[in-house]
Coordinates of C-alpha atoms in Angstrom, one line a residue:
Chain A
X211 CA 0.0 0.0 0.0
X212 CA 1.6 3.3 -0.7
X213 CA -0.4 5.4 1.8
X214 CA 1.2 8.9 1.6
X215 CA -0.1 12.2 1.9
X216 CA -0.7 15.0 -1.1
X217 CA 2.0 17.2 -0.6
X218 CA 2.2 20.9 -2.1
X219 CA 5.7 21.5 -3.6
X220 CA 7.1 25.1 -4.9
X221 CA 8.1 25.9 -7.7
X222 CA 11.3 23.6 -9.4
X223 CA 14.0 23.8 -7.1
X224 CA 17.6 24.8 -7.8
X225 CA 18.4 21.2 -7.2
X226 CA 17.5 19.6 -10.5
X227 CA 20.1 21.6 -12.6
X228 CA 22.7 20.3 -11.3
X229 CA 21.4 16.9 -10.6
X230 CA 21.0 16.1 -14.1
X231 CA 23.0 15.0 -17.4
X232 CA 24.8 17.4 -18.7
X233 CA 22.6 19.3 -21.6
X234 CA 23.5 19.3 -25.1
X235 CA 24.0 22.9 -24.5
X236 CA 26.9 22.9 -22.0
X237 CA 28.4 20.1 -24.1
X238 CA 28.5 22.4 -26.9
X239 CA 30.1 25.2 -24.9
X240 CA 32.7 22.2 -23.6
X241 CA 33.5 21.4 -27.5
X242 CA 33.6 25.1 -27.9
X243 CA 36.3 25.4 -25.1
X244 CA 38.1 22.7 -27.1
X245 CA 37.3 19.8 -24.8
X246 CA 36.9 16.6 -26.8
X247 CA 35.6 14.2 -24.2
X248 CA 32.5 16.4 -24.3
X249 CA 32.4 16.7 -28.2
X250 CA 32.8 13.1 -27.7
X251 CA 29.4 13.0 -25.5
X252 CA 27.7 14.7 -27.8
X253 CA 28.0 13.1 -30.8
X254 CA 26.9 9.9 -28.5
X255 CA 24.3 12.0 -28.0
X256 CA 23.3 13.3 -31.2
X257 CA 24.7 10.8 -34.3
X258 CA 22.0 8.5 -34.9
X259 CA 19.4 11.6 -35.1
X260 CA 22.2 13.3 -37.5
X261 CA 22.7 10.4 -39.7
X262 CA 19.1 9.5 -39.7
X263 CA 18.2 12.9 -41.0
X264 CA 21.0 12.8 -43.6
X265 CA 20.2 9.1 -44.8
X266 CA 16.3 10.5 -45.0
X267 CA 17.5 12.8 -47.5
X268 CA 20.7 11.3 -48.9
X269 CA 19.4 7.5 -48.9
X270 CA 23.1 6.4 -49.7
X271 CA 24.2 4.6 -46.4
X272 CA 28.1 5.3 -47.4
X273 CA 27.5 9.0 -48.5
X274 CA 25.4 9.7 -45.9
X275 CA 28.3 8.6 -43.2
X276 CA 30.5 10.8 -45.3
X277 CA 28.5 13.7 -44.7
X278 CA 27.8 13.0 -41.2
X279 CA 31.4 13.2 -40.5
X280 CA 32.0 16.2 -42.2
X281 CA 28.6 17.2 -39.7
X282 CA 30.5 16.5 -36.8
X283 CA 33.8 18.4 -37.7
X284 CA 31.7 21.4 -38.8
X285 CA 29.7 21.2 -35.2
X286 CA 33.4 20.9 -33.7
X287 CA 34.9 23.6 -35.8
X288 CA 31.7 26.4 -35.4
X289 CA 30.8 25.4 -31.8
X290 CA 32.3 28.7 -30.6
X291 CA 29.9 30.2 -32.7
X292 CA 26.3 28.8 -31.2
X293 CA 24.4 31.4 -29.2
X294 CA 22.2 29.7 -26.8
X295 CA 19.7 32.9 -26.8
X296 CA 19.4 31.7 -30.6
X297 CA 17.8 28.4 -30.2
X298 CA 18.6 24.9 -28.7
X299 CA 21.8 22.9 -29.1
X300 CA 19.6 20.1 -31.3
X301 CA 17.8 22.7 -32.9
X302 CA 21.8 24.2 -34.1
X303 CA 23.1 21.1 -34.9
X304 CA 19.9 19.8 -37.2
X305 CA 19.7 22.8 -39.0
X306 CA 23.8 22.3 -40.0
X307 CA 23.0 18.3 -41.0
X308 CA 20.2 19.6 -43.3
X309 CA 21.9 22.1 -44.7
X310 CA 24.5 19.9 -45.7
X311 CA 22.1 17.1 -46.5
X312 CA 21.1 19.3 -49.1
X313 CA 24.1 20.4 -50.3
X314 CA 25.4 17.6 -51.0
X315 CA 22.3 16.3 -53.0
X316 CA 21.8 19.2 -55.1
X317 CA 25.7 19.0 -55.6
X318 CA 26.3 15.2 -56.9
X319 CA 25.0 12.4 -58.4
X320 CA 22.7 11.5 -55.8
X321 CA 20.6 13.9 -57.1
X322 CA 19.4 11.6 -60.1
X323 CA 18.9 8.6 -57.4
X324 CA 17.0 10.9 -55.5
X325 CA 14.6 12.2 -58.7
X326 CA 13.8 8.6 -59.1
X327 CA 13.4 7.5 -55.9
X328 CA 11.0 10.1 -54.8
X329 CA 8.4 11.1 -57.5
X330 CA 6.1 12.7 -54.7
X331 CA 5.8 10.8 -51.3
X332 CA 4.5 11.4 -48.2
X333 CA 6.8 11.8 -44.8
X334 CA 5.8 8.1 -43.7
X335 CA 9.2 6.1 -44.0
X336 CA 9.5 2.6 -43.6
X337 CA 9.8 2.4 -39.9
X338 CA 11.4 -1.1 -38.4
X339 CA 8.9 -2.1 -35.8
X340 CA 11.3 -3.5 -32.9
X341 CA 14.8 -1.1 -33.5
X342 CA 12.0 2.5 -32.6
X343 CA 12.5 3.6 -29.6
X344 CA 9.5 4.8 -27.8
X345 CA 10.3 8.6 -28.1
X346 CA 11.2 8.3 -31.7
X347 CA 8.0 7.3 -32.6
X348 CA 6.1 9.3 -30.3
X349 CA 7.8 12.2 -31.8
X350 CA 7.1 10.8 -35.7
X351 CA 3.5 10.4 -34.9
X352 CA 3.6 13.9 -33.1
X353 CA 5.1 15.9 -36.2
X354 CA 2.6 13.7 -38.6
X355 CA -0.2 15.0 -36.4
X356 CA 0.9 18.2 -36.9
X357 CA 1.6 17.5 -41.0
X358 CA -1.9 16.5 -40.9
X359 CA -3.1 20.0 -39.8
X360 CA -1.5 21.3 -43.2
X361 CA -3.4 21.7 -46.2
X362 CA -2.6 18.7 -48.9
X363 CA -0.5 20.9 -51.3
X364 CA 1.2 22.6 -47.9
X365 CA 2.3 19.1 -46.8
X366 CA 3.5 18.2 -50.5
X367 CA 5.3 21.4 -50.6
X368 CA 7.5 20.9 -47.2
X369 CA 8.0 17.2 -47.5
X370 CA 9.5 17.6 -50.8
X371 CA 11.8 20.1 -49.3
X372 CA 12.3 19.0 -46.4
X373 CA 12.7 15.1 -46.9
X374 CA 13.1 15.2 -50.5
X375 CA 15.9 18.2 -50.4
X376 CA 14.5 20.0 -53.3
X377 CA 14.5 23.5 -54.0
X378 CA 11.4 25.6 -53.9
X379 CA 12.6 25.7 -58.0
X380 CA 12.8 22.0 -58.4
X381 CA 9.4 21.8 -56.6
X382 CA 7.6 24.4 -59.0
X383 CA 9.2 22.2 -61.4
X384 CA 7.8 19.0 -60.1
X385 CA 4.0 20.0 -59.4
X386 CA 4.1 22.2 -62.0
X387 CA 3.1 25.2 -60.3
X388 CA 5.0 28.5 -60.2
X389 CA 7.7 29.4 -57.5
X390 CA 5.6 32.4 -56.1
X391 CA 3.5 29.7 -54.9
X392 CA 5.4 27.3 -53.5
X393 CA 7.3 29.8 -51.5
X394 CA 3.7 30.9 -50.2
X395 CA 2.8 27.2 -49.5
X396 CA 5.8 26.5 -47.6
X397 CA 5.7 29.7 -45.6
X398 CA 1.9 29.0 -44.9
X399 CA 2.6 25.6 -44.1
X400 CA 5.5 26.1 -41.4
X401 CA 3.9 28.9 -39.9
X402 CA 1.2 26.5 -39.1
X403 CA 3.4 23.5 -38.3
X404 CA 4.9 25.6 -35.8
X405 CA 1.4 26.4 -34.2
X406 CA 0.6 23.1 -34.9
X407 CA 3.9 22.1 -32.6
X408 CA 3.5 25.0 -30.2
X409 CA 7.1 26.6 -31.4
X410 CA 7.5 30.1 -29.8
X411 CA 10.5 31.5 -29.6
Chain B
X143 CA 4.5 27.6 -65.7
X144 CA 5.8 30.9 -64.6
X145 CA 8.4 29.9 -62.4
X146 CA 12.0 31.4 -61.9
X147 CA 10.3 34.9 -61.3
X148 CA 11.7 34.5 -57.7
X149 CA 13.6 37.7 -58.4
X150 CA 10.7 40.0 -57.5
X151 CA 9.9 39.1 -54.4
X152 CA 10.2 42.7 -52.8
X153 CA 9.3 41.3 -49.4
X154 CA 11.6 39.3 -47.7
X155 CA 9.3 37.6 -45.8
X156 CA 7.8 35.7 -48.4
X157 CA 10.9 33.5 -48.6
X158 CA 10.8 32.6 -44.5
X159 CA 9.4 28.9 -44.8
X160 CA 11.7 28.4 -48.1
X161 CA 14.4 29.9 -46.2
X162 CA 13.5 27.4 -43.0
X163 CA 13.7 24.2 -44.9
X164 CA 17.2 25.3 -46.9
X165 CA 14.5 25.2 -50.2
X166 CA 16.3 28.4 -51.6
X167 CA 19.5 29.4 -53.0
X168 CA 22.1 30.6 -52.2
X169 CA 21.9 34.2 -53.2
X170 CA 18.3 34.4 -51.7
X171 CA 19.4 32.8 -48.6
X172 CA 22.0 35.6 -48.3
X173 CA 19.5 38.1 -49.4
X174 CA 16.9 36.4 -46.6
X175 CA 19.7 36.7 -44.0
X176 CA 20.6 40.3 -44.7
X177 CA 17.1 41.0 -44.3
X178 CA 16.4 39.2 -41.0
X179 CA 19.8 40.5 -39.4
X180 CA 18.2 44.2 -40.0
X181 CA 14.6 42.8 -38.2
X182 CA 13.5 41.9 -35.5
X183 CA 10.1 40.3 -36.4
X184 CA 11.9 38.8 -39.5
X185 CA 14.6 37.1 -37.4
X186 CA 11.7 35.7 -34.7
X187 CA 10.2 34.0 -37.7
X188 CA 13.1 33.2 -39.5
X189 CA 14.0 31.1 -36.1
X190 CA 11.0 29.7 -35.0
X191 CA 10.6 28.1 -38.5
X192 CA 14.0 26.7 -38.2
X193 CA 13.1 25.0 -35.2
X194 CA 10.2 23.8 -36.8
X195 CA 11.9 22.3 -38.9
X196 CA 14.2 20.9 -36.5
X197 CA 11.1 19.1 -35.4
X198 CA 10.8 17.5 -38.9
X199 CA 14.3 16.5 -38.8
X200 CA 13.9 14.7 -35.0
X201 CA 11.1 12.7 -36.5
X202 CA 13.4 10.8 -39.1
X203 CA 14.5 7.5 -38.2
X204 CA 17.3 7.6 -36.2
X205 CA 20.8 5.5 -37.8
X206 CA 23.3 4.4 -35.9
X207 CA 26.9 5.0 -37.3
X208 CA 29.6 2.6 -37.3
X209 CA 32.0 2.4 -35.0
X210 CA 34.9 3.3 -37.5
X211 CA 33.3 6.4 -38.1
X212 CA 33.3 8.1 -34.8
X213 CA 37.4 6.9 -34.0
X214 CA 38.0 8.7 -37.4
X215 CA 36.0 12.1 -36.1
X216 CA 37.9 11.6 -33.0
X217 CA 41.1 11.4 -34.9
X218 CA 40.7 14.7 -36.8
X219 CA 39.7 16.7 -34.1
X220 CA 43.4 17.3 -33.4
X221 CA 44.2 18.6 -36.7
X222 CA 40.7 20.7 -36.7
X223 CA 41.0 23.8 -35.6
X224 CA 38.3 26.0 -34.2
X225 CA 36.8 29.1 -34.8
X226 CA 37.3 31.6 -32.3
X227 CA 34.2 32.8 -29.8
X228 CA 32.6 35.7 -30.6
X229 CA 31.1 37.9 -28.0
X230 CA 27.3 37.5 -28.4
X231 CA 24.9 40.3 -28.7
X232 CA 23.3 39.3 -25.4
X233 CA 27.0 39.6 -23.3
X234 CA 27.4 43.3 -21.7
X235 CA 30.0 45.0 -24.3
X236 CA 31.9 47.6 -22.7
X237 CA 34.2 47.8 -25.9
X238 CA 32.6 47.8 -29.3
X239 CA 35.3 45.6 -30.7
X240 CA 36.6 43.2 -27.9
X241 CA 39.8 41.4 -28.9
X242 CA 38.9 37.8 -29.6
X243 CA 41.2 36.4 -26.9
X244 CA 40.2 38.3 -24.1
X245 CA 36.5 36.5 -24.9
X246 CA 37.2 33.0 -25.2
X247 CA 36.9 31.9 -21.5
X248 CA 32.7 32.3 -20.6
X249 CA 32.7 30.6 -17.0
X250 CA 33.4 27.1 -18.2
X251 CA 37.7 26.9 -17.9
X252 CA 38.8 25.5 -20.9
X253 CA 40.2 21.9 -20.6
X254 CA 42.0 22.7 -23.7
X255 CA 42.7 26.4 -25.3
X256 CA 40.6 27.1 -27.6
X257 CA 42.0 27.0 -31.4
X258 CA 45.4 25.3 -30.0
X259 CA 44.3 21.4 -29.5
X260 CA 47.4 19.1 -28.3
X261 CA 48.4 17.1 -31.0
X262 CA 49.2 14.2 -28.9
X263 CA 45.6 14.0 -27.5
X264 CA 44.5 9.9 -27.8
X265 CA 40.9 10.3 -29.2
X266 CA 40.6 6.8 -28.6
X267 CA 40.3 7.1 -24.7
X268 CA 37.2 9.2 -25.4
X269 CA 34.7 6.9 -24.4
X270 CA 31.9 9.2 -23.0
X271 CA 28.7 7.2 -21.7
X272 CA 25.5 8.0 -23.2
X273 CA 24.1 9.7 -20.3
X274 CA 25.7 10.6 -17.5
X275 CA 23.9 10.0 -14.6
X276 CA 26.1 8.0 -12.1
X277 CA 26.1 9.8 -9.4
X278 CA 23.3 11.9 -9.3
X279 CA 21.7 8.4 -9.5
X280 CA 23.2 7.0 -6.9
X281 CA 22.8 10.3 -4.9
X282 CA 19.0 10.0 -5.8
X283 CA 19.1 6.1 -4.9
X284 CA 20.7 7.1 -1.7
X285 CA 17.4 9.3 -1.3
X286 CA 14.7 6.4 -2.1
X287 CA 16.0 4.9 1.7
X288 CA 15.9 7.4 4.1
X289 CA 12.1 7.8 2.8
X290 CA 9.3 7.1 5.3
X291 CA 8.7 2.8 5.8
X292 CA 5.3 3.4 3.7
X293 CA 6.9 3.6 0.4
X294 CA 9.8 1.1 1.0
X295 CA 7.9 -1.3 -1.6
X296 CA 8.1 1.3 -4.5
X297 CA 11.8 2.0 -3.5
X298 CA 12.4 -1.6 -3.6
X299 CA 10.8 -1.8 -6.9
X300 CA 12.8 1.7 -8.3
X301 CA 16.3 0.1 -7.0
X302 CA 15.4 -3.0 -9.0
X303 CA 15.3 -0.8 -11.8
X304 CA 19.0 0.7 -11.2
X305 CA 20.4 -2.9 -11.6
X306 CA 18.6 -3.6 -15.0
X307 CA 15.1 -3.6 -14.7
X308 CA 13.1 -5.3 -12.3
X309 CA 9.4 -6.7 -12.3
X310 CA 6.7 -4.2 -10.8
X311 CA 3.3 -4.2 -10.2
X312 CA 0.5 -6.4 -10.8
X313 CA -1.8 -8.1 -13.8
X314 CA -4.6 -6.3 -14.7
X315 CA -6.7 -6.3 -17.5
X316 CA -9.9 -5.2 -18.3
X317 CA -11.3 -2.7 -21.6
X318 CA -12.1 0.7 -22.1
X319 CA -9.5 2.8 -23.7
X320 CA -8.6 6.4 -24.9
X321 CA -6.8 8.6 -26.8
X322 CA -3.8 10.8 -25.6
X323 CA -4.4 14.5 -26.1
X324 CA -3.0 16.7 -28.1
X325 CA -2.0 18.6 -25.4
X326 CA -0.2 16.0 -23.7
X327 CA 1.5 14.5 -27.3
X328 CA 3.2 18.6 -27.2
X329 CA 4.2 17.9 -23.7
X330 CA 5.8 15.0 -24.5
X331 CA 7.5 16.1 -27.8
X332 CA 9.1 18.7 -25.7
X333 CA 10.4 16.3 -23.4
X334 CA 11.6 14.4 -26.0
X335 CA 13.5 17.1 -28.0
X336 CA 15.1 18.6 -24.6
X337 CA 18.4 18.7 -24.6
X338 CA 18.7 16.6 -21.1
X339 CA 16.2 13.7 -21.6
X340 CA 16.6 10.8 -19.9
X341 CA 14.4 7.9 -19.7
X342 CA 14.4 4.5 -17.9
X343 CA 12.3 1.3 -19.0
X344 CA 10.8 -1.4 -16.9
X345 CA 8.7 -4.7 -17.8
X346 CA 5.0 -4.7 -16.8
X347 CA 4.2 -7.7 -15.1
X348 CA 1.3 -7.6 -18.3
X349 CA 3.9 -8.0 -20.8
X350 CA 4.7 -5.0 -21.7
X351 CA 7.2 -2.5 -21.2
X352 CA 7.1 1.0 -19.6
X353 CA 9.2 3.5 -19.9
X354 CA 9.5 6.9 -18.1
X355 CA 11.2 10.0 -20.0
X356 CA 12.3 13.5 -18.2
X357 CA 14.0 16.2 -18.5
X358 CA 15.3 18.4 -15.4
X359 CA 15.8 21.3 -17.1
X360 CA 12.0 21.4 -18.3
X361 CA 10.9 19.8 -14.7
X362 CA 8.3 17.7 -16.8
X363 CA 8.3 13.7 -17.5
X364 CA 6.0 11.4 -19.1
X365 CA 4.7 7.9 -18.8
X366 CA 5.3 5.6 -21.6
X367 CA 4.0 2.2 -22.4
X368 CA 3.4 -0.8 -24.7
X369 CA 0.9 -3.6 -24.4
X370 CA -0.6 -1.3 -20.8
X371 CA -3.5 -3.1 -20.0
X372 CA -6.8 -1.4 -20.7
X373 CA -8.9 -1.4 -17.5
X374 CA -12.1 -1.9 -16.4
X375 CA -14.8 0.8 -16.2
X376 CA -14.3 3.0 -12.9
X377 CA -11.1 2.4 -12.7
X378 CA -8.0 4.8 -14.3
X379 CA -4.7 4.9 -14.1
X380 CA -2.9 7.7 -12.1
X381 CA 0.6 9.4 -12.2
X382 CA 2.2 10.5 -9.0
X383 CA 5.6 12.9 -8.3
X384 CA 6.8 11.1 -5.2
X385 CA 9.1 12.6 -3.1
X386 CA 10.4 12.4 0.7
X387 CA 7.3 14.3 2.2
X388 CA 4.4 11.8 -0.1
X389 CA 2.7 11.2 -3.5
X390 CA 1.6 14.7 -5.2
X391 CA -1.1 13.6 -8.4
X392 CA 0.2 14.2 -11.5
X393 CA -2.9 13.2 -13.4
X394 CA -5.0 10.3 -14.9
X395 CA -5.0 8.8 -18.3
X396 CA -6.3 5.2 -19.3
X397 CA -4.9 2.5 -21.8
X398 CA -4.6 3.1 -25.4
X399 CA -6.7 0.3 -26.8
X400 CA -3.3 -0.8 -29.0
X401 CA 0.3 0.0 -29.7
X402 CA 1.6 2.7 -27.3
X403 CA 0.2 4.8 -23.9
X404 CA 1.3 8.0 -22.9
X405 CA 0.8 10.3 -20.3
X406 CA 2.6 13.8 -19.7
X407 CA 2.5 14.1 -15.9
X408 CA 0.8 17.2 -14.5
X409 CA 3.1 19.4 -12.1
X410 CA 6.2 19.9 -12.1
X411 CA 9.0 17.0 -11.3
X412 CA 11.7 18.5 -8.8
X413 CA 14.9 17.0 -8.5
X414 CA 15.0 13.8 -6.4
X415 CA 11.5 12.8 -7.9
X416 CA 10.4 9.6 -8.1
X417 CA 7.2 9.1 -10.8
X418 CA 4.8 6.3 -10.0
X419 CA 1.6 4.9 -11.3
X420 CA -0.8 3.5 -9.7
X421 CA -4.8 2.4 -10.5
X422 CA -7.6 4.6 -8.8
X423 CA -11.2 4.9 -9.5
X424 CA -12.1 7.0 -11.8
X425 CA -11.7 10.5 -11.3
X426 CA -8.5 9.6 -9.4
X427 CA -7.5 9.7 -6.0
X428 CA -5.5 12.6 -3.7
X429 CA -3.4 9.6 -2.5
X430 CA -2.4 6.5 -3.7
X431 CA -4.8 3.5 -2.8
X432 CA -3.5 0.5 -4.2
X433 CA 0.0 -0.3 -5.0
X434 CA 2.3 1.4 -7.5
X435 CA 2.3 -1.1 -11.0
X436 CA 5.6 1.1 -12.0
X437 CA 7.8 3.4 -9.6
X438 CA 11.1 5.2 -11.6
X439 CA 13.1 7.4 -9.7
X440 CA 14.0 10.1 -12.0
X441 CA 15.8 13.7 -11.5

């Protein structure tokens, strides 16, 4: 029998910061100061999200490692450079592995796998139904809630950037539609994604 | 088809979701940047949409990378060299132009200089753990046993979770199930994508599994589980922050009919918090009236 009382607590207590893991955030300011145990935390921390983003985009398993590494060197090289005020560590770090994602796809041949490989899909991938963790697919289901806010052609729009690493060029291209209006789509459609996922900054 | 007219955009705004998901080129995403560094309301965007799409990129399947890979990133960190720190807007700037040196060491003391790494550094012996929570664990163990006799059977139950998992709780089974909110799916995301989480899993004596997730620096968690038993009407299951002085409720939530059950715990966790579930009738219960079918000491 657990018989206990209610109890009334106070606000969080000064405790818990230092009671906890380290956050990506003072990791980063570690790898900033040069320490490499801590860069070496964090890319525990952080690599199978990064390489899962770039294989999304890249689908080439040996490319996408490629680019991951040059992910990790860039986050080691430019950690001196992340503001906190400016957004969180994971937030930083994803926005470099897209970015780079995309570079390299617009950049090399994987462009032409990636044209035939796509056509125009939807953000469900083939998810293995023992290796998920728990939060990883409470999160996918939680951002395809969200997608499912967005009009159709919104959804199209961002998942073919996104996922699909396509300009908003290429994508007037592909739907046929001009770029005026996928720039409107995908600016309509992440302003509600970010309502839709309760992003303020 | 009227495209590449992109050129005529006069407001910069226009380009902040393109801009967001890297759908642009280059000389717009220059001409974007220029923009937002000269606005305020442009940059709030520009930065919430990035972490919006942030979101999109935690939803991808995560890949693990070889082992090979991370002893070669190891290996070139001694021939990378870093960028110096630059004094953020935010720091109080007494000179306009600080010298970059005189910047580089925030509170944290370097382990190593900054921009000078020792070439004879072993990557190899880098071997961080995942999380680090030894000792606060142990601290927060340490905890679970000078708490009052009542809740000895949940702290026997959470320290059986410290050695690997343990078996908590009892059958039940039953129907009626439910939907998690919205709401508490935004709670959990946030959970999820803090930069602190940690989580711990124990079987249910049902079969499945149960994991808890929290983060200290949001002071939230959440309840996670596969194959948790529907149960029968009246009844619910409740979430408790258990600490030294007793069980505060942290709300009620029932079984998902299939696949997974979640519940964002109301309140706020404080450090040293254990979270426990329990069944209560519906409606739930100020205190805790039967035994716990998980306890997790968490924080």
């Amino acid at each position: 029998m657990l018989s206990l009382v209610t109890s009334h607590r106070g606000p969080t207590d000064t405790e818990s910061a230092e009671s906890t893991a380290a956050a990506l955030e003072s990791l980063l300011e570690q790898v900033a100061a040069g320490d490499q145990q801590a860069f070496g935390e964090l890319y525990d921390r952080t690599a199978s999200r990064v390489l899962g983003l770039v294989k999304r985009v890249l689908v080439d398993h040996a490319q996408s490692e490629e680019v991951t590494q040059e992910i990790f060197l860039e986050i080691w090289r430019t950690a001196p450079k992340f503001e906190a005020m400016r957004g969180s560590a994971m937030s930083w770090i994803l926005t470099m592995t897209h970015r780079r994602a995309v570079d390299r796809v617009r950049s090399s041949q994987s462009g032409h796998d990636r044209d035939e490989r796509i056509g125009i899909r939807d953000i469900e991938p083939a998810y293995d139904h023992v290796a998920e963790s728990v939060e990883i697919r409470i999160e996918h289901e939680r951002v395809k809630r969200a997608m499912a806010q967005l009009t159709d052609f919104q959804r199209e729009a961002i998942s073919l950037a996104y996922y699909g690493g396509y300009s908003h060029t290429e994508i007037a291209g592909i739907l046929a539609i001009p770029v005026g209006t996928v720039k409107t789509r995908l600016r309509d459609g992440m302003i509600r994604l970010r309502d839709a996922l309760g992003v303020a900054s | 088809m009227t495209d590449r007219t992109h050129g005529d955009d006069v407001d910069p705004r226009l380009l902040s979701g393109a801009y967001a998901l890297d759908a642009t080129s280059a000389e717009e995403a220059e001409r974007f940047e220029r923009a937002a560094s000269a606005s305020d309301s442009l940059r709030d965007e520009a930065e919430e949409l990035r972490e919006t799409a942030s979101r999109l990129g935690l939803a991808a399947q995560p890949v693990t990378p070889s082992e090979r890979m991370r002893a070669e990133l190891m290996a070139k960190l001694a021939t990378t060299p870093q960028l110096a720190r630059t004094s953020t807007a935010d720091a109080p700037t007494d000179a306009p132009t600080p010298a970059p040196d005189a910047r580089t060491a925030p509170a944290v003391q370097p382990t190593v200089a900054p921009a000078v790494i020792a070439p004879d550094a072993a990557p190899a012996d880098v071997d961080a753990p995942l999380v680090a929570v030894g000792p606060a664990e142990r601290r927060a163990a340490q905890r679970w046993y000078t708490r009052p006799a009542a809740i000895l059977a949940a702290a026997a139950a959470a320290a059986a979770l410290f050695v690997g998992g343990g078996l908590v709780g009892s059958a039940l089974n039953g129907s009626g199930s439910s939907v998690a909110t919205d709401a508490s799916a935004s709670g959990l995301a946030a959970i999820a994508a803090a930069g602190d989480t940690q989580r711990s899993t124990v079987p249910l004596a049902g079969g499945g599994t149960a994991t808890v997730v929290w983060s200290a620096e949001l002071g939230r968690s959440a309840v996670l589980a596969d194959g948790l038993p529907t149960l029968p009407d009246g009844k619910v299951y409740e979430a408790w922050y258990i600490d030294s002085s007793g069980a505060t409720p942290a709300g009620t939530f029932t079984a998902a009919g299939s696949g997974t059950s979640w519940h964002v715990l109301n309140g706020t966790m404080a450090a040293g918090d254990a979270v426990g579930v329990t069944v209560e009738p519906a409606g739930g219960s100020p205190a805790p009236t039967t035994d716990p079918i998980l306890v997790v000491q968490a924080a």
